[in-house]
Amino acid sequence: MRTVLALAAVLLLSACVSMPTGPGVMVLPGSGKSFDQFRADDMDCRQFASSQVGGTTPDGAAENSGVKSAVIGTAIGAAAGALIGGRGNPAAAGAGVGLLAGSTMGAGAGNQSQYELQRRYDYGYQQCMYARGHKIPGVSSSGAVRRSAAPYAQPATPPPPPGASAPATSAGAIPPPPPGAPPPPPPGVTN
């Protein structure tokens, strides 16, 4: 029975999320590079990126992490069930609860392992392709990250209060001071 439950947990975890076995980022052929050069560099850089993550695929990392969590959860649950005691077979009940809890935690750990491994793979792949003269969208030829500049919009001049006439100024110009004498300077300030 335990073997069936463990196999069911493994199948459930392996079916949760599937990530590609290649790069998850875009790289474009560099200036003056033919598509055949791009394809050859792509294959070499995929091998380089794979070596950077130890040859493990994101799915493999998720599966390993999930299975380990399920096994540990089952063992802890069985031990807790045996210690607590009760009617029937407390170790089996504890193992079932541990398997369920371990599988749930394993799914989360598996997803995190997949994400981290894919991120490391993508970094290695981009570094390799960039070093061979290919383009990474969002990175300039100097290596600086390009951001689209948002145009600055001049704030609109508020409308005049009701009953007042609109000043005859050009758009964006500072209006003249109000008529009359300026206010006196603050005490202790001399001109």
Coordinates of N, CA and C in Angstrom, one line a residue:
M1 N 0.8 -1.2 0.0 CA 0.0 0.0 0.0 C 0.9 1.3 0.0
R2 N 1.9 1.2 0.8 CA 2.8 2.4 0.9 C 3.5 2.6 -0.5
T3 N 3.9 1.6 -1.1 CA 4.5 1.7 -2.4 C 3.6 2.3 -3.4
V4 N 2.3 2.0 -3.4 CA 1.4 2.5 -4.3 C 1.2 4.0 -4.0
L5 N 1.1 4.4 -2.8 CA 0.9 5.8 -2.4 C 2.2 6.6 -2.8
A6 N 3.3 6.0 -2.6 CA 4.6 6.7 -2.9 C 4.7 6.9 -4.5
L7 N 4.3 5.9 -5.2 CA 4.3 6.0 -6.7 C 3.3 7.1 -7.2
A8 N 2.1 7.1 -6.5 CA 1.1 8.0 -6.9 C 1.6 9.5 -6.6
A9 N 2.3 9.6 -5.5 CA 2.8 11.0 -5.2 C 3.8 11.4 -6.2
V10 N 4.7 10.5 -6.6 CA 5.7 10.8 -7.6 C 5.1 11.2 -8.9
L11 N 4.1 10.4 -9.3 CA 3.4 10.8 -10.6 C 2.7 12.1 -10.5
L12 N 2.1 12.4 -9.4 CA 1.4 13.7 -9.2 C 2.4 14.8 -9.3
L13 N 3.5 14.7 -8.6 CA 4.5 15.7 -8.6 C 5.1 15.9 -10.0
S14 N 5.4 14.9 -10.7 CA 6.0 15.0 -12.0 C 5.0 15.6 -13.0
A15 N 3.7 15.6 -12.8 CA 2.8 16.1 -13.7 C 2.4 17.5 -13.4
C16 N 2.9 18.1 -12.2 CA 2.4 19.4 -11.8 C 2.9 20.5 -12.8
V17 N 4.2 20.6 -13.0 CA 4.7 21.7 -13.9 C 5.8 21.1 -14.8
S18 N 5.8 21.5 -16.0 CA 6.8 21.1 -16.9 C 7.5 22.3 -17.6
M19 N 8.7 22.4 -17.4 CA 9.5 23.5 -18.0 C 10.3 23.0 -19.2
P20 N 10.6 23.9 -20.1 CA 11.3 23.5 -21.3 C 12.7 23.0 -20.9
T21 N 13.3 22.2 -21.8 CA 14.7 21.7 -21.5 C 15.7 22.6 -22.2
G22 N 15.3 23.7 -22.8 CA 16.1 24.7 -23.4 C 16.0 26.0 -22.8
P23 N 16.6 27.0 -23.4 CA 16.6 28.4 -22.8 C 15.1 28.9 -22.8
G24 N 14.9 29.8 -21.8 CA 13.6 30.4 -21.7 C 13.7 31.9 -22.0
V25 N 14.8 32.3 -22.7 CA 15.0 33.7 -23.0 C 15.3 33.8 -24.5
M26 N 15.1 35.1 -25.0 CA 15.3 35.3 -26.4 C 16.7 35.8 -26.7
V27 N 17.3 35.3 -27.7 CA 18.6 35.8 -28.2 C 18.4 35.9 -29.7
L28 N 18.9 37.0 -30.3 CA 18.8 37.2 -31.7 C 20.2 37.1 -32.4
P29 N 20.2 36.8 -33.6 CA 21.5 36.7 -34.3 C 22.2 38.1 -34.3
G30 N 23.5 38.1 -34.1 CA 24.3 39.3 -34.1 C 24.4 39.9 -35.4
S31 N 24.8 41.2 -35.5 CA 25.1 41.8 -36.8 C 26.2 41.1 -37.5
G32 N 25.9 40.9 -38.8 CA 26.9 40.2 -39.6 C 27.0 38.7 -39.4
K33 N 26.2 38.1 -38.6 CA 26.2 36.7 -38.3 C 25.1 36.0 -39.2
S34 N 25.5 34.9 -39.8 CA 24.5 34.2 -40.6 C 23.6 33.3 -39.6
F35 N 22.5 32.9 -40.2 CA 21.6 32.0 -39.4 C 22.3 30.7 -39.0
D36 N 23.1 30.2 -39.9 CA 23.9 28.9 -39.7 C 24.9 29.1 -38.5
Q37 N 25.5 30.3 -38.5 CA 26.4 30.6 -37.4 C 25.6 30.7 -36.0
F38 N 24.5 31.3 -36.1 CA 23.6 31.4 -35.0 C 23.2 30.1 -34.4
R39 N 22.8 29.2 -35.3 CA 22.4 27.8 -34.9 C 23.5 27.0 -34.3
A40 N 24.7 27.2 -34.9 CA 25.9 26.5 -34.3 C 26.2 27.0 -32.9
D41 N 26.2 28.3 -32.8 CA 26.5 29.0 -31.5 C 25.4 28.6 -30.5
D42 N 24.2 28.5 -30.9 CA 23.0 28.1 -30.1 C 23.3 26.7 -29.5
M43 N 23.7 25.8 -30.3 CA 23.9 24.4 -29.8 C 25.1 24.4 -28.8
D44 N 26.2 25.1 -29.2 CA 27.3 25.1 -28.2 C 26.9 25.8 -26.9
C45 N 26.1 26.9 -27.0 CA 25.8 27.6 -25.8 C 24.7 26.8 -24.9
R46 N 23.9 26.0 -25.6 CA 23.0 25.1 -24.8 C 23.8 24.1 -24.0
Q47 N 24.9 23.6 -24.6 CA 25.7 22.6 -23.9 C 26.5 23.3 -22.8
F48 N 26.9 24.5 -23.0 CA 27.6 25.3 -22.0 C 26.7 25.5 -20.8
A49 N 25.4 26.0 -21.1 CA 24.5 26.3 -20.1 C 24.1 25.0 -19.3
S50 N 24.0 23.9 -20.0 CA 23.7 22.6 -19.3 C 24.8 22.2 -18.4
S51 N 26.0 22.5 -18.8 CA 27.2 22.2 -17.9 C 27.2 23.1 -16.7
Q52 N 26.7 24.3 -16.8 CA 26.6 25.2 -15.7 C 25.7 24.8 -14.6
V53 N 24.7 24.0 -15.0 CA 23.7 23.5 -14.0 C 23.9 22.0 -13.7
G54 N 25.1 21.5 -14.1 CA 25.4 20.1 -13.8 C 24.7 19.1 -14.6
G55 N 24.2 19.5 -15.8 CA 23.5 18.6 -16.6 C 22.1 18.2 -16.2
T56 N 21.7 18.8 -15.1 CA 20.3 18.5 -14.6 C 19.3 19.4 -15.4
T57 N 18.2 18.8 -15.7 CA 17.1 19.5 -16.3 C 16.2 20.1 -15.2
P58 N 15.5 21.2 -15.5 CA 14.6 21.7 -14.5 C 13.5 20.7 -14.0
D59 N 13.0 19.9 -14.9 CA 12.1 18.9 -14.5 C 12.7 17.8 -13.6
G60 N 13.9 17.5 -13.9 CA 14.6 16.5 -13.0 C 14.9 17.0 -11.6
A61 N 15.2 18.3 -11.5 CA 15.4 18.9 -10.2 C 14.1 19.0 -9.4
A62 N 13.0 19.3 -10.1 CA 11.8 19.4 -9.4 C 11.3 18.0 -8.9
E63 N 11.5 17.0 -9.7 CA 11.2 15.6 -9.4 C 12.0 15.1 -8.2
N64 N 13.3 15.4 -8.2 CA 14.2 14.9 -7.1 C 13.8 15.6 -5.8
S65 N 13.6 16.9 -5.9 CA 13.2 17.7 -4.7 C 11.8 17.2 -4.2
G66 N 10.9 17.0 -5.0 CA 9.5 16.6 -4.6 C 9.6 15.2 -4.0
V67 N 10.3 14.2 -4.6 CA 10.4 12.9 -4.1 C 11.0 12.8 -2.7
K68 N 12.1 13.6 -2.6 CA 12.8 13.6 -1.3 C 11.9 14.2 -0.2
S69 N 11.1 15.2 -0.5 CA 10.2 15.8 0.5 C 9.1 14.8 0.9
A70 N 8.6 14.1 -0.1 CA 7.6 13.1 0.1 C 8.1 11.9 1.0
V71 N 9.3 11.5 0.7 CA 9.9 10.4 1.5 C 10.1 10.8 2.9
I72 N 10.7 12.0 3.1 CA 11.0 12.5 4.4 C 9.7 12.7 5.2
G73 N 8.7 13.2 4.5 CA 7.4 13.4 5.2 C 6.7 12.1 5.6
T74 N 6.9 11.1 4.8 CA 6.3 9.8 5.1 C 7.0 9.2 6.3
A75 N 8.4 9.3 6.4 CA 9.1 8.8 7.5 C 8.8 9.5 8.8
I76 N 8.7 10.8 8.7 CA 8.4 11.6 9.9 C 7.0 11.3 10.4
G77 N 6.1 11.2 9.4 CA 4.7 10.9 9.8 C 4.5 9.5 10.4
A78 N 5.2 8.5 9.9 CA 5.2 7.1 10.5 C 5.8 7.1 11.9
A79 N 6.9 7.8 12.1 CA 7.5 7.9 13.4 C 6.6 8.6 14.4
A80 N 5.9 9.7 13.9 CA 5.0 10.4 14.8 C 3.8 9.6 15.1
G81 N 3.3 8.9 14.2 CA 2.1 8.0 14.4 C 2.4 6.9 15.4
A82 N 3.6 6.3 15.3 CA 4.0 5.2 16.2 C 4.2 5.8 17.6
L83 N 4.8 7.0 17.7 CA 5.0 7.6 19.1 C 3.7 8.0 19.7
I84 N 2.8 8.5 18.9 CA 1.5 9.0 19.5 C 0.6 7.8 19.9
G85 N 0.6 6.8 19.1 CA -0.2 5.6 19.4 C -1.6 5.8 19.0
G86 N -2.5 4.9 19.5 CA -3.9 5.1 19.2 C -4.5 3.7 18.7
R87 N -5.7 3.8 18.2 CA -6.3 2.6 17.7 C -5.8 2.2 16.3
G88 N -6.0 0.9 16.0 CA -5.6 0.5 14.6 C -4.1 0.5 14.4
N89 N -3.7 1.0 13.3 CA -2.2 1.0 13.0 C -1.8 2.5 12.9
P90 N -1.4 3.0 14.1 CA -1.0 4.5 14.1 C 0.2 4.8 13.2
A91 N 1.1 3.9 13.0 CA 2.2 4.2 12.2 C 1.8 4.3 10.7
A92 N 0.9 3.5 10.3 CA 0.4 3.6 8.9 C -0.4 4.9 8.7
A93 N -1.2 5.2 9.7 CA -2.0 6.5 9.6 C -1.0 7.7 9.6
G94 N 0.0 7.6 10.4 CA 1.0 8.7 10.4 C 1.7 8.8 9.1
A95 N 2.1 7.6 8.6 CA 2.8 7.6 7.3 C 1.9 8.2 6.2
G96 N 0.6 7.9 6.2 CA -0.3 8.5 5.2 C -0.4 10.0 5.3
V97 N -0.5 10.5 6.5 CA -0.6 11.9 6.7 C 0.8 12.5 6.4
G98 N 1.9 11.9 6.7 CA 3.2 12.4 6.4 C 3.4 12.4 4.9
L99 N 2.9 11.4 4.2 CA 3.1 11.4 2.7 C 2.3 12.5 2.1
L100 N 1.1 12.7 2.6 CA 0.3 13.8 2.1 C 1.0 15.2 2.3
A101 N 1.4 15.4 3.6 CA 2.1 16.7 3.9 C 3.4 16.8 3.2
G102 N 4.2 15.7 3.1 CA 5.4 15.8 2.4 C 5.3 16.0 0.9
S103 N 4.2 15.4 0.3 CA 3.9 15.7 -1.1 C 3.6 17.1 -1.4
T104 N 2.8 17.7 -0.5 CA 2.4 19.1 -0.6 C 3.6 20.0 -0.6
M105 N 4.4 19.8 0.5 CA 5.6 20.6 0.6 C 6.6 20.3 -0.5
G106 N 6.6 19.0 -1.0 CA 7.5 18.7 -2.1 C 7.1 19.4 -3.4
A107 N 5.8 19.6 -3.6 CA 5.4 20.3 -4.8 C 6.0 21.7 -4.8
G108 N 5.9 22.4 -3.7 CA 6.4 23.7 -3.6 C 7.9 23.8 -3.7
A109 N 8.6 22.8 -3.1 CA 10.0 22.7 -3.2 C 10.5 22.4 -4.6
G110 N 9.7 21.5 -5.3 CA 10.0 21.2 -6.7 C 9.8 22.4 -7.6
N111 N 8.8 23.1 -7.4 CA 8.6 24.3 -8.3 C 9.7 25.3 -8.1
Q112 N 10.2 25.5 -6.8 CA 11.3 26.5 -6.6 C 12.6 25.9 -7.2
S113 N 12.8 24.6 -7.1 CA 14.0 24.1 -7.7 C 14.0 24.2 -9.2
Q114 N 12.8 24.0 -9.8 CA 12.7 24.2 -11.3 C 13.0 25.6 -11.7
Y115 N 12.4 26.6 -11.0 CA 12.6 28.0 -11.3 C 14.1 28.4 -11.2
E116 N 14.7 28.0 -10.1 CA 16.1 28.4 -9.9 C 17.0 27.8 -10.9
L117 N 16.8 26.5 -11.2 CA 17.6 25.8 -12.2 C 17.5 26.5 -13.6
Q118 N 16.2 26.8 -14.0 CA 16.0 27.4 -15.3 C 16.6 28.8 -15.4
R119 N 16.6 29.5 -14.3 CA 17.2 30.9 -14.2 C 18.7 30.7 -14.4
R120 N 19.3 29.8 -13.7 CA 20.8 29.6 -13.9 C 21.1 29.2 -15.3
Y121 N 20.3 28.3 -15.8 CA 20.6 27.9 -17.2 C 20.5 29.0 -18.2
D122 N 19.4 29.9 -18.0 CA 19.2 31.0 -18.9 C 20.4 32.0 -18.8
Y123 N 20.9 32.2 -17.6 CA 22.0 33.1 -17.4 C 23.3 32.6 -18.2
G124 N 23.5 31.3 -18.0 CA 24.7 30.8 -18.7 C 24.5 30.8 -20.2
Y125 N 23.3 30.5 -20.7 CA 23.1 30.6 -22.2 C 23.2 32.0 -22.7
Q126 N 22.7 33.0 -22.0 CA 22.8 34.4 -22.5 C 24.2 34.8 -22.5
Q127 N 25.0 34.5 -21.4 CA 26.4 34.9 -21.4 C 27.2 34.4 -22.5
C128 N 26.9 33.1 -22.8 CA 27.6 32.4 -23.9 C 27.3 33.1 -25.3
M129 N 26.0 33.3 -25.5 CA 25.6 33.9 -26.8 C 26.0 35.3 -26.9
Y130 N 26.0 36.1 -25.9 CA 26.5 37.5 -25.9 C 28.0 37.5 -26.2
A131 N 28.7 36.6 -25.6 CA 30.2 36.6 -25.8 C 30.5 36.2 -27.2
R132 N 29.6 35.5 -27.9 CA 29.9 35.2 -29.3 C 29.3 36.2 -30.3
G133 N 28.8 37.3 -29.8 CA 28.4 38.4 -30.6 C 27.0 38.5 -31.0
H134 N 26.1 37.7 -30.3 CA 24.7 37.8 -30.6 C 24.0 38.8 -29.7
K135 N 22.8 39.1 -30.1 CA 22.1 40.2 -29.4 C 21.1 39.7 -28.4
I136 N 21.1 40.3 -27.2 CA 20.1 40.0 -26.1 C 19.2 41.2 -26.1
P137 N 17.9 41.0 -26.4 CA 17.0 42.1 -26.3 C 17.0 42.8 -25.0
G138 N 17.1 44.1 -25.0 CA 17.1 44.9 -23.8 C 18.5 45.3 -23.3
V139 N 19.5 44.8 -24.0 CA 20.9 45.1 -23.7 C 21.6 45.8 -24.8
S140 N 22.2 46.9 -24.6 CA 22.9 47.6 -25.7 C 24.2 47.0 -26.0
S141 N 24.8 47.4 -27.1 CA 26.1 46.9 -27.5 C 27.2 47.2 -26.4
S142 N 27.0 48.2 -25.6 CA 28.0 48.6 -24.6 C 27.7 47.7 -23.3
G143 N 26.6 46.9 -23.3 CA 26.3 46.1 -22.1 C 25.4 46.8 -21.2
A144 N 25.0 48.0 -21.4 CA 24.1 48.7 -20.6 C 22.6 48.2 -20.9
V145 N 21.8 48.2 -19.9 CA 20.4 47.8 -20.1 C 19.7 49.0 -20.6
R146 N 19.0 48.8 -21.7 CA 18.2 49.9 -22.3 C 16.8 49.9 -21.7
R147 N 16.4 51.1 -21.4 CA 15.0 51.3 -20.9 C 14.4 52.3 -21.8
S148 N 13.1 52.1 -22.1 CA 12.5 53.1 -22.9 C 12.2 54.4 -22.1
A149 N 12.6 55.5 -22.6 CA 12.4 56.8 -21.9 C 11.0 57.2 -22.1
A150 N 10.4 57.5 -21.0 CA 9.0 58.0 -21.0 C 9.1 59.5 -21.3
P151 N 8.4 60.0 -22.3 CA 8.4 61.4 -22.6 C 7.8 62.2 -21.4
Y152 N 8.5 63.3 -21.1 CA 8.0 64.1 -20.0 C 6.9 65.0 -20.5
A153 N 5.8 65.0 -19.9 CA 4.6 65.8 -20.3 C 4.5 67.0 -19.4
Q154 N 4.5 68.2 -20.0 CA 4.3 69.4 -19.2 C 3.0 69.4 -18.6
P155 N 2.9 69.6 -17.3 CA 1.6 69.6 -16.6 C 0.7 70.7 -17.2
A156 N -0.6 70.4 -17.3 CA -1.5 71.4 -17.8 C -1.7 72.5 -16.8
T157 N -1.9 73.7 -17.3 CA -2.1 74.9 -16.5 C -3.5 74.8 -16.0
P158 N -3.7 75.0 -14.7 CA -5.1 74.9 -14.1 C -6.0 76.0 -14.7
P159 N -7.2 75.8 -14.8 CA -8.1 76.8 -15.2 C -8.2 77.9 -14.2
P160 N -8.6 79.2 -14.7 CA -8.7 80.3 -13.7 C -9.9 80.0 -12.8
P161 N -9.9 80.6 -11.6 CA -11.1 80.5 -10.7 C -12.3 81.1 -11.4
P162 N -13.5 80.7 -11.0 CA -14.7 81.2 -11.6 C -14.8 82.8 -11.4
G163 N -15.2 83.4 -12.5 CA -15.3 84.9 -12.4 C -14.0 85.6 -12.8
A164 N -12.9 85.0 -12.9 CA -11.6 85.6 -13.2 C -11.4 85.4 -14.7
S165 N -10.7 86.4 -15.3 CA -10.3 86.2 -16.7 C -9.0 85.4 -16.8
A166 N -8.9 84.7 -17.9 CA -7.7 83.9 -18.1 C -6.5 84.8 -18.5
P167 N -5.4 84.6 -17.9 CA -4.2 85.4 -18.2 C -3.8 85.2 -19.7
A168 N -3.3 86.2 -20.3 CA -2.9 86.1 -21.7 C -1.4 85.8 -21.8
T169 N -1.0 84.6 -21.3 CA 0.4 84.2 -21.4 C 0.5 83.0 -22.3
S170 N 1.7 82.8 -22.7 CA 2.0 81.7 -23.6 C 2.0 80.4 -22.8
A171 N 1.8 79.3 -23.5 CA 1.7 78.0 -22.8 C 3.1 77.7 -22.1
G172 N 3.0 77.3 -20.8 CA 4.2 77.0 -20.1 C 4.9 78.2 -19.5
A173 N 4.6 79.4 -19.8 CA 5.3 80.6 -19.3 C 4.8 80.9 -17.8
I174 N 5.7 81.4 -17.0 CA 5.3 81.8 -15.7 C 4.5 83.1 -15.7
P175 N 3.3 83.1 -15.1 CA 2.6 84.3 -15.1 C 3.2 85.5 -14.3
P176 N 2.9 86.7 -14.6 CA 3.5 87.8 -13.8 C 3.0 87.9 -12.4
P177 N 3.7 88.6 -11.5 CA 3.2 88.7 -10.2 C 1.9 89.5 -10.1
P178 N 1.1 89.4 -9.1 CA -0.1 90.2 -9.0 C 0.2 91.7 -8.9
P179 N -0.8 92.5 -9.4 CA -0.5 94.0 -9.3 C -0.5 94.5 -7.8
G180 N 0.2 95.6 -7.6 CA 0.3 96.2 -6.3 C 1.7 96.1 -5.8
A181 N 1.9 96.6 -4.6 CA 3.2 96.6 -4.0 C 3.6 95.2 -3.5
P182 N 4.8 94.8 -3.5 CA 5.2 93.5 -3.0 C 5.1 93.5 -1.5
P183 N 5.0 92.4 -0.8 CA 4.9 92.4 0.6 C 6.2 92.8 1.2
P184 N 6.2 93.3 2.5 CA 7.5 93.7 3.1 C 8.3 92.4 3.4
P185 N 9.6 92.6 3.6 CA 10.5 91.5 3.9 C 10.2 91.0 5.3
P186 N 10.6 89.8 5.7 CA 10.4 89.4 7.1 C 11.2 90.2 8.0
P187 N 10.9 90.2 9.3 CA 11.7 91.0 10.3 C 13.1 90.5 10.3
G188 N 14.0 91.4 10.5 CA 15.4 91.0 10.6 C 16.1 90.9 9.2
V189 N 15.4 91.0 8.1 CA 16.1 90.8 6.8 C 16.2 92.2 6.2
T190 N 17.4 92.6 5.7 CA 17.6 93.9 5.1 C 17.9 93.7 3.7
N191 N 17.5 94.7 2.9 CA 17.8 94.7 1.4 C 19.2 95.2 1.1

